[in-house]
GROMACS .gro file of C-alpha atoms in nm:
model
  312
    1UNK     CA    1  10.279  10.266   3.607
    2UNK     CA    2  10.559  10.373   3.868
    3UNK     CA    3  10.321  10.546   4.093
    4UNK     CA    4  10.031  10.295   4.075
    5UNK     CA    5  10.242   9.969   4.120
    6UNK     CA    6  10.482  10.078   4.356
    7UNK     CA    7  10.216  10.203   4.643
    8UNK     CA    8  10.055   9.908   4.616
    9UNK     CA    9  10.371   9.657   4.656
   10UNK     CA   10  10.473   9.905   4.970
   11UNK     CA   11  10.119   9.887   5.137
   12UNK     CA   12  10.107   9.491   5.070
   13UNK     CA   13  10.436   9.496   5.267
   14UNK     CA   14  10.307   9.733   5.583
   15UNK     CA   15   9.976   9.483   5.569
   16UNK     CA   16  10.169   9.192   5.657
   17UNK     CA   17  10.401   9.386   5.910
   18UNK     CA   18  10.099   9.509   6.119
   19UNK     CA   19   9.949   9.180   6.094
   20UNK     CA   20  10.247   8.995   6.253
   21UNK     CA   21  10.277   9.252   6.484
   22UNK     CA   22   9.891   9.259   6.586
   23UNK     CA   23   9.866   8.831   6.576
   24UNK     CA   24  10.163   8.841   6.797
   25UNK     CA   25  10.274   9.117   7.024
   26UNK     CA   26   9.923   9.293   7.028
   27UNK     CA   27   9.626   9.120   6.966
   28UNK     CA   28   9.285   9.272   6.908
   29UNK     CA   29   8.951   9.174   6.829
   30UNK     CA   30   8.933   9.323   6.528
   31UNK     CA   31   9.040   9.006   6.334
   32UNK     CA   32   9.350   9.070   6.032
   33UNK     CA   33   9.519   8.887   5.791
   34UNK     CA   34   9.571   8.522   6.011
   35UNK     CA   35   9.246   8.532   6.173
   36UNK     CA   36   9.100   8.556   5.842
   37UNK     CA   37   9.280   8.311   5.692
   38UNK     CA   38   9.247   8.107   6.015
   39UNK     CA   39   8.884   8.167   6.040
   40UNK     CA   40   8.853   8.030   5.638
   41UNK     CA   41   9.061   7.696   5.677
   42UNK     CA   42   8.801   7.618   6.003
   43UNK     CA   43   8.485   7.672   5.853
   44UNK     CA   44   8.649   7.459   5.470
   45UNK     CA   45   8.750   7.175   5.704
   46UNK     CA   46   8.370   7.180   5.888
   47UNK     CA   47   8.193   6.929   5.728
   48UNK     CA   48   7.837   6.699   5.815
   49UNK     CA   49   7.968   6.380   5.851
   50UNK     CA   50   8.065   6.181   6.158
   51UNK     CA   51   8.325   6.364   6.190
   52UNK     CA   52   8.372   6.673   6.182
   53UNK     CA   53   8.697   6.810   6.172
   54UNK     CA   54   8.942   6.538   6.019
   55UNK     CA   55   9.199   6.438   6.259
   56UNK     CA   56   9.200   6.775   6.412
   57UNK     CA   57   9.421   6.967   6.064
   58UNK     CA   58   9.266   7.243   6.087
   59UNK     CA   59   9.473   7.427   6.342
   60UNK     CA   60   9.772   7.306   6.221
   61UNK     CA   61   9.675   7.371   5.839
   62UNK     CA   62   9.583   7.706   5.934
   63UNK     CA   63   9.879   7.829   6.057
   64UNK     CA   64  10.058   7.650   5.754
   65UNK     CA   65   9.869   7.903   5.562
   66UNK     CA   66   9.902   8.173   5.706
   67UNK     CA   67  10.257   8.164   5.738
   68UNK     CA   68  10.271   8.143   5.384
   69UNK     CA   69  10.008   8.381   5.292
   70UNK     CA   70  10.243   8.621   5.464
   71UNK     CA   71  10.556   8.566   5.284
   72UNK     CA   72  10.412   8.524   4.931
   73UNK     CA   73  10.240   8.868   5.035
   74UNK     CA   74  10.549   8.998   5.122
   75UNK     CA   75  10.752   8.842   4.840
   76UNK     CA   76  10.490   8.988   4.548
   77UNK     CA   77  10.541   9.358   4.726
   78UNK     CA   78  10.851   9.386   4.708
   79UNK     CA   79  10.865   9.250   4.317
   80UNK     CA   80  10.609   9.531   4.279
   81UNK     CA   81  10.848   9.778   4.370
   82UNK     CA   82  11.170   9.623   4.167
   83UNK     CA   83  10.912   9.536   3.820
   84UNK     CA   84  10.912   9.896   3.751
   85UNK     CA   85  11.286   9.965   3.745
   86UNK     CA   86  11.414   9.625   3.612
   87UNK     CA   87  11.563   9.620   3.387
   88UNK     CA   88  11.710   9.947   3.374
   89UNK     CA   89  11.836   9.967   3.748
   90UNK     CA   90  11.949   9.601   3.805
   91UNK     CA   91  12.309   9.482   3.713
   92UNK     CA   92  12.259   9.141   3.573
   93UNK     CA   93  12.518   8.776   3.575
   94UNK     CA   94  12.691   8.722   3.189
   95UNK     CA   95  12.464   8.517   3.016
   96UNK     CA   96  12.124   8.679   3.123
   97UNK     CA   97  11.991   8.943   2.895
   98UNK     CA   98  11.841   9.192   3.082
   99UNK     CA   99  11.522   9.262   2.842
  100UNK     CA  100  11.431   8.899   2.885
  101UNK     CA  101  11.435   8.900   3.209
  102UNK     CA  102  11.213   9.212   3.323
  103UNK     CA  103  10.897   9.074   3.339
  104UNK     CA  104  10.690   9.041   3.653
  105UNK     CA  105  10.796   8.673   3.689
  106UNK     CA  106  11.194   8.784   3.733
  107UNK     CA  107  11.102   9.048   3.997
  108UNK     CA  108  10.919   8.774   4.198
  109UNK     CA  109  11.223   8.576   4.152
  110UNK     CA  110  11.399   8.838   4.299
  111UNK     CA  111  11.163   8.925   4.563
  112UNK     CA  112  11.171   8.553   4.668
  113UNK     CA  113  11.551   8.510   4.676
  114UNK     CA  114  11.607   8.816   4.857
  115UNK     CA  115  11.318   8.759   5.138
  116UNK     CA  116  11.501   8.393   5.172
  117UNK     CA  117  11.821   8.549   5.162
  118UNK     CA  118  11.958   8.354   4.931
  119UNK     CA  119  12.214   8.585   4.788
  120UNK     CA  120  12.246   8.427   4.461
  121UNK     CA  121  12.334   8.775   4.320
  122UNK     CA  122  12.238   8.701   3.972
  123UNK     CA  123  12.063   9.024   3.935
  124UNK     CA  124  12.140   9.320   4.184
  125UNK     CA  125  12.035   9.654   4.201
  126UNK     CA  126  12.229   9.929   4.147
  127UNK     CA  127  12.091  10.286   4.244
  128UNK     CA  128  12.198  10.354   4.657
  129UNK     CA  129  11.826  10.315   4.760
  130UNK     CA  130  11.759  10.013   4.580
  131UNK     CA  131  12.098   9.829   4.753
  132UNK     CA  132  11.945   9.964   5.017
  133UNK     CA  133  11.589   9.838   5.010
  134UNK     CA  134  11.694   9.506   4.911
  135UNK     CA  135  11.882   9.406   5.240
  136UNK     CA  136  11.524   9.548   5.407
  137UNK     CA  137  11.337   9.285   5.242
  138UNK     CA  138  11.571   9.010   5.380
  139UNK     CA  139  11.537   9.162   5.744
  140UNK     CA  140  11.193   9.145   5.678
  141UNK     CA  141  11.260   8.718   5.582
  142UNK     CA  142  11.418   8.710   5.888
  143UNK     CA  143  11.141   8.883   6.088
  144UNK     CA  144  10.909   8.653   5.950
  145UNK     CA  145  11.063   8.343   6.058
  146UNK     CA  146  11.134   8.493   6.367
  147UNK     CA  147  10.776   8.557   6.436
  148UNK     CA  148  10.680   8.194   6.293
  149UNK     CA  149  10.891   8.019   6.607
  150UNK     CA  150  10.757   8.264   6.856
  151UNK     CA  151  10.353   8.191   6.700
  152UNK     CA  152  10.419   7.822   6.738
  153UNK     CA  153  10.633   7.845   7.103
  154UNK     CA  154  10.298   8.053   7.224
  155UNK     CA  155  10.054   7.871   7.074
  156UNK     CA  156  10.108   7.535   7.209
  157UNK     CA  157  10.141   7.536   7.569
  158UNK     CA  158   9.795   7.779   7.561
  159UNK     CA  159   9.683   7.488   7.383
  160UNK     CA  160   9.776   7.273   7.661
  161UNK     CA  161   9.667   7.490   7.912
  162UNK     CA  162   9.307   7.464   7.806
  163UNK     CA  163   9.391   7.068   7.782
  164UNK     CA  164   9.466   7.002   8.077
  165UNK     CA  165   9.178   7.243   8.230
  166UNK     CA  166   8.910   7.020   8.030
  167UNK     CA  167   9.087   6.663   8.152
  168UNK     CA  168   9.079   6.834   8.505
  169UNK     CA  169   8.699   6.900   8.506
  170UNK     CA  170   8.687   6.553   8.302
  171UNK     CA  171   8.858   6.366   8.607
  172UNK     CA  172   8.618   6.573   8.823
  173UNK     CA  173   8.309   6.456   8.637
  174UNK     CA  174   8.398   6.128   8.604
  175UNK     CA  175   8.523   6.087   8.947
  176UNK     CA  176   8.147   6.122   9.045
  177UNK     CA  177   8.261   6.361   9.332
  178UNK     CA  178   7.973   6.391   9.591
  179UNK     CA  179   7.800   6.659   9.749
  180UNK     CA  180   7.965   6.602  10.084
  181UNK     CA  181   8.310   6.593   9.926
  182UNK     CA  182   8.268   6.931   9.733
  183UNK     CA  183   8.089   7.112  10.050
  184UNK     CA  184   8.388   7.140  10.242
  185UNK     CA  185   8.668   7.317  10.256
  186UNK     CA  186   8.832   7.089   9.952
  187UNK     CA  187   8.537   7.177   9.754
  188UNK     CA  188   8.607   7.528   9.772
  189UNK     CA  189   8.990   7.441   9.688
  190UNK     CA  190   8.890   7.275   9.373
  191UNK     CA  191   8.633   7.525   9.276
  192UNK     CA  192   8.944   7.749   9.286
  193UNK     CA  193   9.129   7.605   9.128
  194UNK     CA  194   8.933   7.587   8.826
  195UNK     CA  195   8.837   7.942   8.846
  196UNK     CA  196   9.170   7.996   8.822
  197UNK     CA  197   9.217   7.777   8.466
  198UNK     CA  198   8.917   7.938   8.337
  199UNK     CA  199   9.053   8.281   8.372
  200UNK     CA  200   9.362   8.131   8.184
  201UNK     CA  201   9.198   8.018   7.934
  202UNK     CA  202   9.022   8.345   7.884
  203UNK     CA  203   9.335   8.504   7.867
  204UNK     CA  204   9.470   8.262   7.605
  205UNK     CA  205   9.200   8.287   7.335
  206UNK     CA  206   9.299   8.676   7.401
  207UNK     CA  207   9.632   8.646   7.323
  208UNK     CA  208   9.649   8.366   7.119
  209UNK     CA  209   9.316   8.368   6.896
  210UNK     CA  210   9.402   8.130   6.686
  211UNK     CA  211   9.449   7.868   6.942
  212UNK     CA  212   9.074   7.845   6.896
  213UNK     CA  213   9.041   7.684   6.587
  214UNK     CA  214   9.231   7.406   6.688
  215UNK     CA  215   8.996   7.103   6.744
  216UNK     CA  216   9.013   6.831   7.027
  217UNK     CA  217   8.826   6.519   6.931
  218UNK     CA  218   8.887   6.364   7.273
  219UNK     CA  219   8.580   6.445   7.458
  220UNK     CA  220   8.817   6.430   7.789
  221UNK     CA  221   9.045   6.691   7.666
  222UNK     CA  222   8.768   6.909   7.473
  223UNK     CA  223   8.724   7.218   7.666
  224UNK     CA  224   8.398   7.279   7.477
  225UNK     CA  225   8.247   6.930   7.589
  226UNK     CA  226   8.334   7.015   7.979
  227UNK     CA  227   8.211   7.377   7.983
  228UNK     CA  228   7.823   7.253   8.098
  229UNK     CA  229   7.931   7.024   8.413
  230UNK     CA  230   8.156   7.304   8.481
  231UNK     CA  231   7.802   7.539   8.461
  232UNK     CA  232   7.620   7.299   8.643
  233UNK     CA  233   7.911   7.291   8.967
  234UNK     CA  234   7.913   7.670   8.957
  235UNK     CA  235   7.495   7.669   8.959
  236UNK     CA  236   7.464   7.415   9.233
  237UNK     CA  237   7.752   7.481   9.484
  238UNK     CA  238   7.553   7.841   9.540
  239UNK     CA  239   7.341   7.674   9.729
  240UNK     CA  240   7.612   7.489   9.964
  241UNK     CA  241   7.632   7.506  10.338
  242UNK     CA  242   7.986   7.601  10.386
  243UNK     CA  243   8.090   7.959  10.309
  244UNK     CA  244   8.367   7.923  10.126
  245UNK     CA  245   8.241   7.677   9.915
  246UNK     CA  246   7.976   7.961   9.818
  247UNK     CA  247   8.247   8.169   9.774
  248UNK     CA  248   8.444   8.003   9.492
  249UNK     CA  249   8.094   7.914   9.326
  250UNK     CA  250   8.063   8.298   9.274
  251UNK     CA  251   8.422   8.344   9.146
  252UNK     CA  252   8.427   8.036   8.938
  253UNK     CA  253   8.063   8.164   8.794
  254UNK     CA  254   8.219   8.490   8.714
  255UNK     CA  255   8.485   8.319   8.539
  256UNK     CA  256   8.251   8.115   8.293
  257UNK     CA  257   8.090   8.429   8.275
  258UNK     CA  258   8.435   8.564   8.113
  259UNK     CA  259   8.501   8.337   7.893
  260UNK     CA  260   8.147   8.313   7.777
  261UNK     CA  261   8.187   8.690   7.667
  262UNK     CA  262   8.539   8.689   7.530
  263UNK     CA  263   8.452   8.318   7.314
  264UNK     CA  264   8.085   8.539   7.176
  265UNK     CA  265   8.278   8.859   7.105
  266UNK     CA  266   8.546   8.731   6.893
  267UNK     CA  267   8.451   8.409   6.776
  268UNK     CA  268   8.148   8.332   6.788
  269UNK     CA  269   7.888   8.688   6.791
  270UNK     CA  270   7.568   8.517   6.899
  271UNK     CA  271   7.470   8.801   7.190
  272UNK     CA  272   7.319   8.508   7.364
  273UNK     CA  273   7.443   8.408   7.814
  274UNK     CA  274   7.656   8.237   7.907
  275UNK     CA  275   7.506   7.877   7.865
  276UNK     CA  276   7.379   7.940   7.506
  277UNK     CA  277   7.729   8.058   7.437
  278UNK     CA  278   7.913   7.770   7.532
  279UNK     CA  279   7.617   7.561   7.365
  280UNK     CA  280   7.732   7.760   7.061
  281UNK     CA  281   8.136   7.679   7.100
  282UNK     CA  282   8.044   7.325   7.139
  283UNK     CA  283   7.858   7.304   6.797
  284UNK     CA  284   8.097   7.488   6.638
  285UNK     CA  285   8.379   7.226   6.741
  286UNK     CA  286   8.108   6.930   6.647
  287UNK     CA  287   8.043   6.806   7.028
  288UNK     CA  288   7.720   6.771   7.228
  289UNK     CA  289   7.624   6.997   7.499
  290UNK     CA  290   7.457   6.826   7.816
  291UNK     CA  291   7.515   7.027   8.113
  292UNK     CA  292   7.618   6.854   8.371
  293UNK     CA  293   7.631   6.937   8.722
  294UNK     CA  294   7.689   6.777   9.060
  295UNK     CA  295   7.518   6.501   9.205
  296UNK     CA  296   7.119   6.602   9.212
  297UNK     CA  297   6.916   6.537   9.538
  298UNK     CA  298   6.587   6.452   9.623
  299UNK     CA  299   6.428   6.664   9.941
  300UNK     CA  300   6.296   6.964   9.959
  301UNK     CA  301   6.643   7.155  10.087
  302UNK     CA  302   6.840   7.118   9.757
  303UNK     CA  303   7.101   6.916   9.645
  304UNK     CA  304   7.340   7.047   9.911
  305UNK     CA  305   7.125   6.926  10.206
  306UNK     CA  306   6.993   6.607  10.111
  307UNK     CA  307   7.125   6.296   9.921
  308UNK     CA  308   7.189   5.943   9.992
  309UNK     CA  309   7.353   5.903  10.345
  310UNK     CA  310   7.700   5.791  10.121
  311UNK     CA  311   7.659   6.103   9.963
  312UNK     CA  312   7.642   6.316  10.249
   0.00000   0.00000   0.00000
């Protein structure tokens, strides 16, 4: 039984070790442990009612879970490698008899009061290795905590990052900004400016995957709800008069265009463009998609070249 249990408590262990390091220090999109676990709490909390995640848990309940799915992993390896020498190897306290406590339920005791490192010393092991290998597992404990703080100190300012980005193009949108207004050299300013929180957001659901199953039932601050008037400024300001303006319409395009690939490759794997994409993401976090653009006009130029006379 040695040689089958042992293995497996060892590889549950390295499981859990590449998975913190992959989540946090080198993120693919190959998915692992959290975005599995992630990826289950999101779609258990989606539901057909009015509303559709509840109070926006699921983020926050995900990462609850998958900080404990890793040390209960880790805690029932390491009892896989003790249950096979207990009770032979382990010193135990006066009063406990070591053949009642050998089962599998005393080496998760120990597994668990080690990885906490507790110390309560009750049972100890006694060959070298072991007294060894037990001090490991409460590095590990440590590791794990470590790595908890540095998920949560990442995870939350990406989340405000793509917060603030959606209020911005919310405050844009709302602010009914006018074709004159954006066809200048402000326009192009602002245009770059959100190119520029695009391509941070892009780099944030690389980094920090998880970030995306957190859900934002403000429509102001919902990044998925703003995407389509963002599509719509990028469309219409290629057709602007002033250069620059044109300019920043291209970059700020190519920018949706980013995201619109990173969001379908790891999230969302529809193989659809952009706009059916981000039609996608906002369905998936229970919010209409309406385009949006700027102001429309009503000649035969375009909406850069003709208007109202306030508008231009």
């Amino acid at each position: 039984m040695t040689w089958l249990v042992t293995p497996l408590g060892v590889l549950l262990v390295l499981l859990v070790l590449r998975d913190v390091f992959h989540t946090l220090w080198h993120p693919t999109r190959h998915g692992g442990l959290s975005r599995v676990v992630m990826r289950t709490v999101w779609r258990m909390s989606a539901h057909r009612g009015a509303r559709w995640r509840p109070a926006g848990l699921a983020g926050p309940l995900g990462m609850v879970a998958v900080v404990a799915v890793w040390a209960l992993t880790v805690a029932v390896g390491w009892a896989l490698v003790y249950w096979p020498r207990m009770p032979e190897d382990f010193s135990y306290a006066p009063g406990l008899t070591p053949s009642e406590h050998a089962g599998p339920l005393d080496a998760l005791y120990l597994s668990l009061v080690t990885l906490a490192t507790l110390g309560l010393g009750d049972i100890a092991p006694t060959p070298e290795w072991l007294r060894v290998l037990a001090p490991l597992e409460a590095l590990v404990g440590f590791v794990l905590l470590s790595a908890t703080v540095a998920w949560l100190l990442g995870i939350y300012p990406a989340l405000a990052r793509r917060r603030t980005l959606a209020l911005r193009l919310s405050h844009v949108r709302r602010g009914r900004v006018t074709v004159r207004a954006l066809d200048s050299d402000g326009g192009a300013a602002l245009l770059d400016g959100l190119a520029a929180g695009l391509s941070t957001a892009t780099v944030d659901f690389m980094q920090y995957a998880e970030s995306y199953y957190f859900h934002d039932a403000d429509e102001n601050t919902s990044l998925p709800r703003q995407l389509g008037y963002a599509l719509g400024l990028a469309d219409g300001a290629d057709e602007a008069r002033h250069p620059d303006v044109r300019l920043s319409a291209s970059v700020l395009r190519k920018a949706l265009d980013d995201l619109a690939a990173v969001l379908d490759e790891r999230f969302l794997l529809t193989g659809d463009g952009t706009d059916r994409v981000f039609a996608a993401y906002a369905e998936d976090h229970g919010h209409a998609w309406g385009p949006d653009g700027p102001p429309p006009g009503g000649g035969h130029g375009g909406p850069w070249e003709t208007g109202t006379p306030q508008e231009r």
